[in-house]
Each structure stands twice: as C-alpha cells, then as structure tokens.
Amino acid sequence: MKKLINHPDEVVTQMLDGMVKAHPETYKRLEGTTVLVRRNKSSNKVGIVSGGGSGHEPAHAGYVGEGMLDAAVSGEVFTSPTPDQVLEGIKAVDQGAGVLLVTKNYTGDVMNFEMAAEMAEDEGIQVEQVIVNDDVAVEDSTHTTGRRGVGGTIFVHKIAGAAAQEGKSLDEVKAIAEEVIQNVRSMGVAVSPAQVPGSGNPGFDIGENEMELGIGIHGEPGMETIEMTSADHVAERLIEEVLPELEVKDGDDVAVMVNGMGATPMMELYILNNRIHDLLYDKGINTELILVGNYMTALEMSGASLTVLKLTSELKNMLHKPCHTIAWNKSE
Amino acid sequence: MKKLINHPDEVVTQMLDGMVKAHPETYKRLEGTTVLVRRNKSSNKVGIVSGGGSGHEPAHAGYVGEGMLDAAVSGEVFTSPTPDQVLEGIKAVDQGAGVLLVTKNYTGDVMNFEMAAEMAEDEGIQVEQVIVNDDVAVEDSTHTTGRRGVGGTIFVHKIAGAAAQEGKSLDEVKAIAEEVIQNVRSMGVAVSPAQVPGSGNPGFDIGENEMELGIGIHGEPGMETIEMTSADHVAERLIEEVLPELEVKDGDDVAVMVNGMGATPMMELYILNNRIHDLLYDKGINTELILVGNYMTALEMSGASLTVLKLTSELKNMLHKPCHTIAWNKSE
C-alpha cells in the first residue's frame, strides 16, 4: 500500500508534531514524549488521560480539549504506549483531584496503563482506571482477553470529560465512565485492510467479493467472512448484533456513532446511517445524537462500525455539554 | 472497488436522507429535490447557495449552517445538478436581500448555475455568481475551461458566509467572495483512484510505484505522473507550485488547508502538515489557521491537496467569525 510518509520509524513523532503545528492553541507536546496535553487547563478538576497505539486517528489526541481529555498518550502504530509515557501524561494533568485513565481493552494497553497508575500512586497521585470493552464481535481475540475496546471509547471520553469539567470527584467521574461502558456496544465491518507502515503485508486478506464482519481496529479477524452485500443489509446485521445486550426498548434514548474505518467515503457512511436510523426509529428508539464520520479508525482500512450508547438522563445531560476538541466540537 | 451502497442510482438520495436523519437540527431536504437547506434561518440576510456533483463530501452540504451556506444543491456523482434544482435552492433561501451562488469552475456547473440565476431573476430574485478556480495544476482540463475549482471553495463558503451573516449587502458579499478567489490557490496529489458507483473502472490508472501530481477532484489527469516519494518531498513540491502566484512574503498571514481526498489516513495528512507548516514558517509566513482533514474529497481517492489563502485584515476578520456546520464548527 502506498503511503504519504517519510520513514516508518518517524510516523508517530511527525504526526504528533504536525498536530501541534496545526492546532497550537489546543495542544502542546510534552518534550521528549509522545504525550499531547491541553494547552489551556481548567483548574482543580479531575484529569482524564487516554491513549493507545497510533493509527486510530483522530483517536485519541483528537479528543484532547475542554470537556473531553486532558492528555493523550500515543504508542507506535497499533502498539501500546509504554508505562513511562503514560506516567508522564498522568503527572502533567494531575491538579490534586486525581486522574482517570480510559483504556481500551487490549492486553498491552491494560498492562501498561495499570503499571503507569501504580507508578503514579507511588508518587502520591490518585489514579483510577476504566477499561472499555464495547465490541460485541468476539471474546478473546489475538490482541485481547475479553472483548475489545473500539468506538464506544469516544463516548467514554465525552461523558467522563463532561463530568470532570463540571467539577465532579474522581470517584464520581469513574462511576459515570463505568456507566457508559455498561451501556455501550459496537461492531464493525471491513471491506479492505490496512497495512502498518514498514510491514510487508496488509493486516488481513480478503477476497474480491467478500467483507469481514466483526473486524477489530487492528485488522484482527472478525466473527465471519461474508459475501459483499448491500449497505442496508450491513446496517441490519450490525443493528441485530449490537442491540440485544443493551435491552433498548420502545421509548429509550440512544446516542449512535456510524464510524468510518479510515478510507470509507462519507457518502457510504451516510447511506449506512439512512438505514440504521430507520431501524431504530421503527423500534420506537429515540436517536438523541447521531455522529457520522471518522472517529476511531484503522489507518486506511475501508469499512465502518456502529456504536450504540443507551442513555440514562444523567448520561444524556453529560453528552450534551459543550466540548472543544479538533474531532468533536460542540457549543453550549 | 467495493462500496457500502445499495444501488448506484440511489446513492445521492440515500446519502442526503442519511445526512438529514443524522443532523435534523441542521437541515431539511426540500421535498422532491436534492437540495438541503438550513433549518434555522437568520433573517434578512443575503442567501448563499453552493453545490455541484456529489462525491466530494462533506462538500457542499456539510457546510450548510450558521455562518456558511444556506443551501447546498447536489448533483449525481461527479455530475452538475440541473438548473431547476439550483433554482429551488435559490428560491428557498432568498429573503429579499438576494442570493450569491458559489460555483466551482467546471463547464457543467457554471452553465447550470448561470441558467438557474437567470430563471431566478425572471422570478424577481436578485442573484449574483462567483466562480472558484483555485487549482494551479492545469489550465483547460477534460472538465473545465480555465482552472478547476477545488479546496479553496471551502474558504469562499466560510468568508462569504460570515459576511452575509454580518448583514452585508449582496454586492459586498460578492466582493469579498471575489477577494477570496483572487487570493486562494490549491494543488493536489493522488496515489490511488476513485470509482464512480456503477461504472466499471476506476477514474484513472496509476502504477504501483507512481503518484499523480496535480490531480483534480474527479480523477482528471494531473500535470505529471511521478515516482512515489516522501511526504516531505510532496509537501515541498505542493508549496513550490501553490505559493508563487500568491506573492506571499515574509510577514504575510495565510490560512492553510491540508485536505484528504477521501481515503487518506489522518496520520498522513498531519505528517504532510508537519513539513508544510515548517516551509511556510521558514519563509516568515504566519499560518493564522491550519485545517487538516477531509474537506473536499473525491470518493475513495487516496491523496491530499494543499490550499493556501493569503489573508487581508478583512479576510482574517471574517475567517475567525463563528460558524456552525457539521464539517466546520467554530465557536465565538
């Protein structure tokens, strides 16, 4: 696959510098690290730190800003950041009220964020961690024990970020983050793979007339390889897989994310949403918010994922609070 | 190429419905048309209408909203909308202060928007038109007489939209739109093509180790097929091609757009920006604003374009006014 890069070893550092140069009012990069932190801090609030392997842009650095994250820690492509990098992020955002780590459920991330939390606690910083595991496609994949964390992570950023911005305590912010995790489910589909810079091959093989249902955001195998089918049928299948555990019913409110995997035209995402919206509407489910776009990607993978978050009144309240980040910008 | 669609004949109508269903607070679709109009109108202002072929999403419907467009008219993929559709858009947004049409310089668009303007004038609506022709790559291509209109169109939407929102007259809004057009230049590069839904073939052929410099947003031939090269070299070449006519010099202010063609990972756009920013900085040019993302795409084409707008103090003032659209959202 052709890439507009310089050298595979430099992609993360040059990307981070390119982000700071585009948005100097939003970010600064902690010197000698892969950590982007908010330039304008709000005082005395709980800090929120997320991160993970690179290649999922705008996740996670795109969500750093007022009302969402205080820092994002980037690993190499599809590789967890090391504990010392995460520790730098924690130390940079702690203001005495403690720090919440939002981690996607991948073995490396969970281990490294946990280790960083312990190191920070040794330095007297109060740290809590939540693990996002919203992908209903597979239990125990090549990268994970249990379910993977994917697009639902963005709703955790939004709602925990709003709660922190409101001045809630670390325990309260953690509790609402856990509530989002309990109520959010996702599944994805891919029609073409991504390739890690410098690797010789795409992440998976797929036939000319096939798609992979239940794909992960690193090209991990999905639950089923199926024949290419219509957008409407894909929408129906994703809804069928995502909804049951949420037990949403007539009259419930949900937030929806129709997420592009990186190389999917907006046109296709809106065509998917056209059917997804109607399937929910027909069940009497109220779509309080629908996000359509590239929120949690996998380099140049082509495909889409559906995330549904069942809303309580508190989650709804936090969802509608303003946030100012490069990837999700919402006014009062 | 694999597409998440239903039937090629339905892509535009289902996309538009999917947009309205995702953003009901932003849009409504004029019944029986391909026109999306702002739901909450500002009163007594000049109306701004743009549009063109579909496949360039988020352009143009993504820029409908406060401070930018009042309506967007969508044609079939890569095909101009018909004059009667454009006329519907004009009629829907006129509030007595007249309507400005922002048209990209393609033969079909210019002819059909012009015809719509005449029809509207016959109905007593005052209409003016500006033609955006910012692409420095080629004069007279397969689709155009003169230069093509590409990413610079978004800056015309932003600045003319802000001027209209401020209550300026039709002549004043047209004059500032013309000033943007005088001061904006773009060029693109593609590494892989797009394919119109239902057509048998990609828009152009390109070798495994080649890239097309000066590509248009419909896969029109560029100025030169070159060997794949580094992101830094691409950045340097784009800057070399785009800057000269603008006569920017030490101390000047510019706005920059590093635009993805549809399938380009954000990582690559930020790596390009890392070098583009430095090249401008080294010349003493102040980057007042840098946009990085998918603003004017070509379906699943992979590649990027650079747009540079030289700012006067009035253009800068209008650039920083708030706007509220799904693709460009800026607070006070």
XYZ file of C-alpha atoms in Angstrom:
664
model
C 0.000 0.000 0.000
C 1.213 3.469 -0.904
C 1.648 5.872 1.965
C 2.367 9.579 2.185
C 5.005 9.217 4.885
C 8.734 9.715 5.256
C 10.156 6.784 7.224
C 8.105 4.170 9.111
C 10.090 4.885 12.292
C 9.126 8.558 12.168
C 5.391 8.405 11.512
C 4.224 8.877 15.109
C 6.588 11.686 16.045
C 5.998 13.596 12.794
C 2.236 13.132 13.086
C 2.227 14.480 16.641
C 4.328 17.468 15.628
C 2.019 18.045 12.651
C -0.966 18.058 15.007
C 0.601 20.576 17.373
C 1.604 22.822 14.453
C -1.958 22.742 13.097
C -3.571 23.357 16.483
C -1.113 25.253 18.697
C -3.995 26.794 20.642
C -5.218 23.288 21.586
C -2.090 21.304 22.357
C 1.412 21.161 23.485
C 3.630 18.100 23.247
C 5.459 17.156 26.424
C 9.087 17.383 25.456
C 10.758 14.064 24.764
C 7.441 12.163 24.943
C 4.526 11.117 22.718
C 2.081 12.866 25.039
C -0.146 15.720 23.837
C -1.680 17.768 26.652
C -4.256 20.544 26.713
C -2.755 23.979 26.451
C -5.468 25.707 28.480
C -6.109 23.722 31.609
C -9.244 24.068 33.665
C -8.184 24.319 37.268
C -8.827 21.869 40.076
C -10.612 19.262 38.056
C -10.059 15.533 37.738
C -7.623 14.863 34.890
C -8.621 12.455 32.118
C -5.919 10.597 30.210
C -6.415 8.154 27.366
C -4.227 6.725 24.647
C -3.131 3.577 22.919
C -1.463 2.600 19.709
C -1.352 5.146 16.885
C -3.220 4.606 13.627
C -6.700 5.244 15.055
C -6.716 8.989 14.434
C -8.426 11.192 15.392
C -8.363 8.867 18.450
C -7.098 9.740 20.899
C -5.269 13.045 20.580
C -8.154 14.495 18.562
C -10.265 14.383 21.729
C -7.904 16.429 23.886
C -9.523 19.706 24.880
C -12.112 21.340 27.086
C -14.835 18.910 28.104
C -13.032 15.762 26.979
C -9.423 14.589 27.559
C -6.575 16.409 29.278
C -3.869 14.293 27.671
C -3.484 11.565 25.062
C -0.548 9.167 25.016
C 0.388 7.658 21.659
C 2.229 4.394 21.134
C 3.769 3.226 17.900
C 1.248 2.172 15.234
C -1.130 -0.433 16.697
C 1.204 -0.782 19.732
C 0.569 0.249 23.309
C 2.478 3.232 24.695
C 4.991 2.307 27.382
C 4.207 2.865 31.086
C 6.732 5.695 31.414
C 4.961 7.647 28.655
C 1.581 7.136 30.299
C 3.110 8.231 33.603
C 4.279 11.482 32.012
C 0.703 12.130 30.864
C -0.684 11.463 34.335
C 1.848 13.737 36.016
C 1.217 16.536 33.535
C -2.548 16.677 34.108
C -2.870 15.959 37.831
C -4.027 19.023 39.735
C -4.532 17.318 43.057
C -8.012 15.984 42.269
C -6.682 12.755 40.777
C -6.585 11.275 37.288
C -8.849 8.839 35.450
C -7.251 6.597 32.819
C -9.526 5.491 29.981
C -8.050 2.362 28.436
C -9.285 0.206 25.572
C -9.283 -3.485 26.398
C -6.125 -4.750 24.712
C -3.651 -6.787 26.712
C -0.721 -4.408 26.195
C -2.691 -1.247 26.908
C -4.297 -2.608 30.050
C -0.953 -3.799 31.429
C 0.968 -0.616 30.612
C -1.716 1.780 31.836
C -2.049 -0.261 35.052
C 1.700 -0.123 35.593
C 1.707 3.621 34.996
C -1.127 4.015 37.512
C 0.923 2.191 40.133
C 3.990 4.309 39.410
C 1.892 7.490 39.714
C 0.390 6.323 43.009
C 3.920 5.777 44.293
C 4.458 9.455 43.553
C 1.356 10.377 45.521
C -1.099 10.866 42.664
C -4.545 9.313 42.996
C -5.309 7.317 39.837
C -8.300 5.260 38.748
C -8.669 3.253 35.541
C -11.634 2.153 33.447
C -11.422 -0.453 30.682
C -13.615 -0.028 27.613
C -14.758 -3.314 26.042
C -17.657 -2.411 23.767
C -17.014 -4.665 20.740
C -19.602 -7.449 20.717
C -17.945 -9.309 17.843
C -15.525 -11.612 19.615
C -14.488 -12.736 23.074
C -10.736 -13.281 23.397
C -9.028 -12.279 20.153
C -5.381 -12.220 19.135
C -4.956 -8.908 20.956
C -7.334 -9.227 23.896
C -8.686 -11.264 26.741
C -12.380 -10.492 26.778
C -13.967 -8.024 24.414
C -12.086 -5.328 22.542
C -12.473 -1.605 23.108
C -13.414 0.297 19.956
C -15.664 3.252 19.009
C -17.530 3.320 22.327
C -14.356 4.729 23.867
C -15.202 8.113 22.337
C -18.456 8.274 24.301
C -16.481 7.496 27.475
C -14.146 10.405 26.658
C -17.102 12.708 26.094
C -19.149 11.857 29.150
C -16.337 11.359 31.665
C -14.786 14.539 30.279
C -18.001 16.500 30.830
C -18.342 15.145 34.365
C -14.763 16.159 35.182
C -15.311 19.584 33.651
C -18.353 20.016 35.949
C -16.076 19.530 38.935
C -17.155 16.037 39.934
C -14.811 13.967 42.129
C -12.578 11.176 40.851
C -14.969 8.544 42.218
C -17.939 10.229 40.572
C -16.145 10.600 37.236
C -15.083 6.962 37.369
C -18.645 5.873 38.190
C -20.131 7.695 35.206
C -17.399 6.329 32.919
C -18.310 2.831 34.133
C -21.955 3.591 33.449
C -21.108 4.477 29.837
C -19.114 1.252 29.495
C -22.061 -0.782 30.821
C -24.347 0.817 28.265
C -22.296 0.970 25.066
C -21.830 -1.713 22.395
C -20.193 -1.699 18.942
C -19.475 -3.833 15.915
C -17.541 -3.211 12.713
C -17.252 -4.480 9.183
C -14.309 -4.162 6.783
C -14.133 -4.406 3.016
C -10.396 -3.803 2.661
C -7.433 -3.989 5.052
C -4.883 -1.581 6.495
C -1.131 -2.013 6.492
C 1.210 -0.987 9.290
C 3.926 1.336 7.882
C 7.076 -0.635 7.222
C 5.380 -4.041 7.347
C 5.411 -6.064 4.173
C 1.757 -7.036 4.079
C -1.775 -5.838 4.750
C -3.247 -6.828 8.115
C -5.568 -9.444 6.586
C -6.523 -10.951 3.252
C -9.973 -10.633 1.894
C -11.464 -11.796 -1.401
C -12.687 -9.522 -4.182
C -16.317 -10.196 -3.296
C -16.018 -10.552 0.474
C -16.321 -8.473 3.593
C -15.253 -9.242 7.166
C -17.964 -8.887 9.783
C -16.874 -8.138 13.335
C -13.446 -6.822 12.403
C -11.287 -5.158 15.042
C -9.478 -1.858 14.672
C -6.116 -3.564 14.081
C -7.311 -5.928 11.384
C -7.868 -8.750 13.875
C -10.069 -11.500 12.448
C -13.772 -10.876 12.750
C -16.597 -13.249 13.540
C -17.462 -14.137 9.955
C -16.320 -13.581 6.386
C -19.410 -12.900 4.291
C -20.148 -12.092 0.670
C -20.292 -8.398 -0.232
C -23.820 -7.252 0.374
C -25.850 -4.038 0.339
C -25.386 -1.164 2.769
C -28.928 -1.748 4.024
C -28.148 -5.371 4.813
C -24.924 -4.410 6.580
C -26.884 -1.866 8.648
C -29.450 -4.512 9.568
C -26.801 -7.029 10.550
C -24.910 -4.512 12.722
C -28.100 -3.446 14.489
C -29.018 -7.104 15.101
C -25.634 -7.782 16.683
C -25.272 -4.583 18.703
C -28.710 -4.033 20.207
C -29.651 -7.217 22.108
C -27.396 -6.843 25.153
C -28.375 -3.223 25.595
C -32.003 -4.247 26.024
C -33.152 -0.997 24.446
C -36.891 -0.765 24.041
C -39.619 1.483 22.721
C -39.168 4.962 24.200
C -35.488 4.612 25.130
C -32.935 7.244 24.149
C -29.659 6.327 22.484
C -26.585 8.001 21.032
C -25.270 6.461 17.825
C -21.918 6.566 16.095
C -21.619 5.493 12.450
C -17.857 5.413 12.247
C -15.616 5.186 9.208
C -12.560 2.933 9.447
C -10.324 5.471 7.672
C -10.778 5.076 3.926
C -14.559 4.984 3.679
C -16.222 7.851 1.786
C -18.641 9.979 3.848
C -21.250 9.111 1.227
C -21.199 5.457 2.288
C -21.389 6.292 5.999
C -24.472 8.449 5.423
C -26.077 5.701 3.301
C -25.499 3.297 6.205
C -26.967 5.835 8.607
C -30.015 6.238 6.414
C -30.954 2.623 7.219
C -29.583 2.497 10.779
C -31.680 5.492 11.771
C -34.844 3.925 10.323
C -34.265 0.577 12.022
C -34.013 2.341 15.393
C -36.957 4.615 14.619
C -39.120 1.631 13.704
C -38.410 0.149 17.127
C -39.526 3.382 18.791
C -35.971 4.198 19.901
C -35.112 7.894 20.032
C -31.752 8.818 18.492
C -30.757 11.678 20.744
C -27.493 12.176 18.851
C -26.015 10.593 15.733
C -22.336 11.049 14.900
C -21.294 10.120 11.362
C -17.628 10.288 10.397
C -14.118 9.079 11.121
C -13.919 8.875 14.916
C -11.954 5.664 15.602
C -10.087 4.489 12.536
C -7.598 1.819 11.498
C -5.230 3.624 9.108
C -6.510 3.064 5.549
C -8.883 0.247 6.384
C -12.139 0.580 4.492
C -15.331 -0.267 6.311
C -17.493 1.050 9.109
C -18.599 0.379 12.633
C -21.773 1.010 14.562
C -21.734 2.079 18.208
C -24.916 2.458 20.245
C -24.977 4.019 23.705
C -28.130 3.609 25.776
C -28.738 6.850 27.626
C -29.869 7.447 31.157
C -30.914 11.006 31.969
C -27.503 11.715 33.518
C -25.622 10.335 30.520
C -27.813 12.408 28.222
C -27.146 15.513 30.260
C -23.347 14.994 30.048
C -23.499 14.078 26.356
C -24.974 17.471 25.538
C -22.431 19.530 27.493
C -20.099 21.611 25.332
C -16.701 20.286 24.312
C -13.944 21.852 22.265
C -11.599 19.421 20.568
C -10.466 19.077 16.983
C -12.580 15.952 16.393
C -15.693 16.757 18.432
C -16.593 20.385 18.871
C -19.892 21.246 20.464
C -21.101 24.664 21.532
C -23.312 25.450 24.524
C -13.826 -1.257 -5.906
C -16.035 -2.429 -3.076
C -18.647 0.031 -1.894
C -21.051 0.060 1.037
C -24.026 1.182 -1.046
C -27.349 -0.231 -2.178
C -27.878 0.663 -5.844
C -25.753 3.150 -7.818
C -28.912 5.057 -8.826
C -29.829 5.602 -5.189
C -26.562 6.790 -3.665
C -27.276 10.522 -3.741
C -30.840 10.386 -2.457
C -29.985 7.909 0.325
C -26.915 9.912 1.319
C -28.952 13.123 1.574
C -31.620 11.401 3.648
C -28.906 9.901 5.849
C -27.471 13.384 6.407
C -30.831 14.863 7.394
C -31.530 11.932 9.739
C -28.139 12.416 11.427
C -28.495 16.194 11.717
C -32.205 17.089 11.843
C -31.415 20.244 13.801
C -29.168 21.458 10.954
C -31.016 20.556 7.763
C -34.161 19.889 5.962
C -34.369 18.464 2.464
C -36.620 20.362 0.068
C -39.210 17.799 -0.920
C -38.681 16.215 -4.300
C -35.245 17.849 -4.720
C -31.590 17.195 -3.913
C -31.381 20.496 -2.013
C -30.515 20.637 1.697
C -31.375 23.944 3.355
C -30.652 25.359 6.808
C -33.366 24.619 9.299
C -32.825 27.761 11.351
C -32.602 30.708 9.023
C -31.105 34.008 10.028
C -33.486 36.715 8.889
C -32.959 39.365 6.223
C -29.511 38.269 5.169
C -28.055 37.531 1.761
C -28.554 33.847 0.965
C -25.537 31.747 -0.028
C -26.039 28.697 -2.224
C -23.375 26.287 -3.425
C -23.349 22.793 -4.821
C -22.061 20.595 -7.588
C -21.646 16.915 -8.250
C -21.820 14.523 -5.312
C -18.806 12.501 -4.182
C -16.927 15.438 -2.631
C -18.433 15.095 0.847
C -18.513 16.861 3.208
C -18.675 19.417 0.346
C -21.039 21.012 -0.059
C -23.917 20.036 2.231
C -21.533 19.698 5.168
C -21.060 23.477 5.052
C -24.734 24.379 5.364
C -25.406 26.190 8.624
C -24.987 29.442 10.506
C -22.088 31.487 9.164
C -21.583 29.483 5.970
C -24.113 28.233 3.360
C -27.890 28.496 3.395
C -28.393 25.702 0.886
C -26.389 23.066 -0.973
C -27.562 21.526 -4.234
C -26.268 18.031 -5.045
C -25.980 16.528 -8.499
C -25.365 12.887 -9.282
C -21.823 11.678 -8.521
C -19.291 13.938 -10.261
C -22.156 15.490 -12.293
C -23.566 19.003 -12.082
C -27.015 19.475 -10.562
C -29.645 20.615 -13.089
C -30.729 24.276 -13.259
C -34.198 23.537 -11.848
C -32.619 22.032 -8.699
C -30.361 25.051 -8.253
C -33.394 27.307 -8.765
C -35.209 25.522 -5.929
C -32.251 26.218 -3.669
C -32.207 29.904 -4.617
C -35.943 30.316 -4.048
C -35.787 28.570 -0.675
C -33.101 30.848 0.768
C -33.981 34.248 -0.710
C -35.253 36.620 1.954
C -35.370 39.699 -0.234
C -31.684 40.583 0.154
C -30.623 38.471 -2.823
C -28.618 35.287 -3.242
C -24.957 34.597 -4.006
C -24.124 31.410 -5.916
C -20.686 29.919 -5.240
C -19.766 27.692 -8.171
C -16.659 25.634 -8.827
C -15.245 26.172 -12.304
C -16.468 23.123 -14.218
C -18.253 23.624 -17.523
C -21.492 21.902 -16.441
C -21.706 23.627 -13.071
C -21.030 27.087 -14.463
C -23.660 26.663 -17.203
C -26.345 25.205 -14.941
C -25.835 27.666 -12.073
C -25.884 30.546 -14.592
C -29.125 29.279 -16.097
C -30.655 28.934 -12.635
C -29.600 32.514 -11.836
C -31.389 33.763 -14.934
C -34.527 31.803 -14.095
C -34.487 33.223 -10.550
C -34.049 36.756 -11.842
C -37.096 36.215 -14.063
C -38.956 35.486 -10.836
C -37.722 38.746 -9.318
C -34.879 37.399 -7.169
C -31.560 39.233 -7.265
C -28.762 36.711 -7.896
C -25.001 37.047 -8.239
C -22.498 34.301 -9.009
C -18.812 33.790 -8.257
C -16.679 31.127 -9.912
C -13.930 29.475 -7.871
C -10.856 28.447 -9.886
C -8.100 27.852 -7.363
C -6.356 24.763 -8.800
C -2.980 25.811 -10.224
C -2.268 22.391 -11.748
C -3.802 22.691 -15.211
C -5.457 25.198 -17.499
C -8.315 23.696 -19.553
C -8.831 20.077 -18.482
C -11.343 17.458 -19.616
C -13.955 19.046 -17.353
C -13.089 22.734 -17.491
C -12.196 25.767 -19.490
C -9.651 27.588 -17.362
C -8.634 26.381 -13.933
C -10.651 23.992 -11.794
C -12.321 24.874 -8.517
C -11.229 22.652 -5.642
C -10.483 23.026 -1.909
C -10.342 26.820 -1.992
C -14.121 26.769 -2.396
C -14.447 25.997 1.314
C -12.720 29.265 2.235
C -15.161 31.093 -0.069
C -18.064 29.441 1.781
C -16.580 30.449 5.124
C -15.774 34.052 4.375
C -18.752 34.930 2.168
C -20.926 33.148 4.728
C -19.522 35.241 7.566
C -20.014 38.446 5.581
C -23.637 37.545 4.852
C -24.215 36.637 8.491
C -22.920 40.107 9.453
C -25.678 41.650 7.335
C -23.554 42.848 4.424
C -25.299 43.561 1.096
C -25.245 41.227 -1.890
C -22.661 43.418 -3.635
C -20.465 43.459 -0.548
C -20.735 39.692 -0.042
C -19.904 39.113 -3.701
C -16.917 41.449 -3.471
C -15.427 39.642 -0.503
C -16.036 36.256 -2.182
C -14.138 37.566 -5.221
C -11.356 38.721 -2.937
C -11.022 35.189 -1.538
C -10.946 33.773 -5.068
C -8.183 36.222 -6.041
C -6.123 35.137 -3.066
C -6.546 31.363 -2.891
C -4.588 28.650 -4.717
C -4.529 24.848 -4.452
C -2.904 21.728 -5.804
C -3.471 18.029 -5.186
C -1.699 14.710 -5.489
C -3.227 11.231 -5.732
C -1.758 7.817 -5.017
C -4.864 5.775 -5.865
C -8.050 6.482 -7.824
C -11.772 6.673 -7.087
C -14.513 4.876 -8.943
C -17.949 6.298 -9.701
C -20.627 3.915 -8.344
C -21.941 1.723 -11.160
C -19.051 2.467 -13.515
C -16.868 -0.454 -14.489
C -13.485 1.133 -13.855
C -11.525 3.445 -11.587
C -11.224 7.048 -12.782
C -7.575 6.667 -13.769
C -4.798 4.097 -13.839
C -1.687 4.547 -11.814
C 1.331 2.281 -11.409
C 2.342 0.535 -8.191
C 5.163 2.976 -7.604
C 3.622 6.146 -9.022
C 1.664 9.153 -7.893
C -0.236 11.727 -9.925
C 0.699 15.338 -9.235
C -1.915 17.993 -9.946
C -4.863 15.620 -9.887
C -8.396 17.020 -9.976
C -11.225 16.019 -7.688
C -12.850 13.821 -10.351
C -9.736 11.878 -11.280
C -8.947 14.187 -14.190
C -5.359 13.820 -15.348
C -2.842 15.861 -13.425
C 0.192 17.762 -14.605
C 2.704 14.977 -14.117
C 2.960 11.322 -13.126
C 5.902 10.978 -10.761
C 7.524 8.188 -8.784
C 6.252 7.646 -5.253
C 8.242 9.905 -2.981
C 8.351 11.002 0.639
C 5.672 13.071 2.352
C 8.247 15.823 2.896
C 9.029 15.945 -0.805
C 5.334 16.037 -1.695
C 4.883 18.917 0.762
C 7.791 20.793 -0.797
C 6.504 20.282 -4.319
C 2.964 21.422 -3.423
C 4.288 24.545 -1.694
C 6.504 25.323 -4.711
C 3.522 25.082 -7.056
C 0.922 26.851 -4.926
C 2.791 29.836 -3.487
C 4.292 31.768 -6.429
C 1.119 33.399 -7.791
C 0.023 34.467 -4.339
C 3.186 36.503 -3.917
C 3.189 35.840 -0.184
C 6.182 37.257 1.592
C 7.794 37.495 4.993
C 5.235 38.780 7.497
C 2.129 37.845 5.494
C -0.752 35.925 7.063
C -2.238 32.861 5.400
C -4.882 30.218 6.058
C -3.925 26.693 5.030
C -5.943 23.587 4.261
C -4.237 20.188 4.152
C -7.084 18.234 2.654
C -7.563 14.487 2.376
C -9.013 13.142 -0.864
C -11.254 10.672 0.952
C -9.245 7.548 1.785
C -6.125 9.119 3.258
C -5.411 8.381 6.942
C -5.319 11.444 9.213
C -1.816 10.332 10.180
C -0.559 11.047 6.662
C -2.259 14.442 6.487
C -0.617 15.507 9.744
C 2.772 14.242 8.524
C 2.306 16.402 5.414
C 1.337 19.336 7.593
C 4.420 18.866 9.734
C 6.531 19.826 6.705
C 4.113 22.305 5.099
C 3.966 24.334 8.317
C 7.767 24.450 8.549
C 8.220 25.505 4.926
C 5.864 28.446 5.496
C 7.425 29.276 8.845
C 10.896 29.317 7.304
C 9.690 31.925 4.815
C 8.389 34.105 7.656
C 4.762 33.453 6.699
C 2.301 33.359 9.582
C -0.184 30.469 9.483
C -3.210 32.142 11.019
C -5.282 28.953 10.668
C -4.467 25.428 9.512
C -7.249 22.988 8.688
C -6.243 19.327 8.384
C -8.838 16.761 7.343
C -11.328 15.679 4.707
C -12.879 18.906 3.451
C -13.190 18.416 -0.329
C -12.903 14.771 -1.288
C -13.198 12.551 -4.343
C -14.974 9.425 -3.069
C -12.304 6.862 -2.093
C -9.421 8.560 -3.869
C -6.267 8.451 -1.791
C -4.070 11.517 -1.768
C -4.077 15.050 -0.492
C -4.281 18.656 -1.582
C -2.839 21.870 -0.280
C -4.812 25.111 -0.317
C -3.271 28.434 0.731
C -5.323 31.604 1.208
C -3.453 34.886 1.546
C -5.243 36.968 4.148
C -6.018 40.651 4.192
C -7.194 42.051 7.519
C -10.827 41.853 6.394
C -10.488 38.249 5.230
C -8.833 37.378 8.528
C -11.625 39.008 10.453
C -14.295 37.026 8.571
C -12.282 33.782 8.789
C -12.407 33.941 12.580
C -16.154 34.579 12.869
C -18.120 31.680 14.347
C -19.783 29.102 12.106
C -21.887 26.095 12.942
C -21.916 23.352 10.335
C -21.232 19.641 10.533
C -17.861 19.951 8.768
C -16.596 23.255 10.171
C -17.749 24.274 13.600
C -16.197 27.283 15.235
C -17.264 28.990 18.434
C -17.070 32.694 19.216
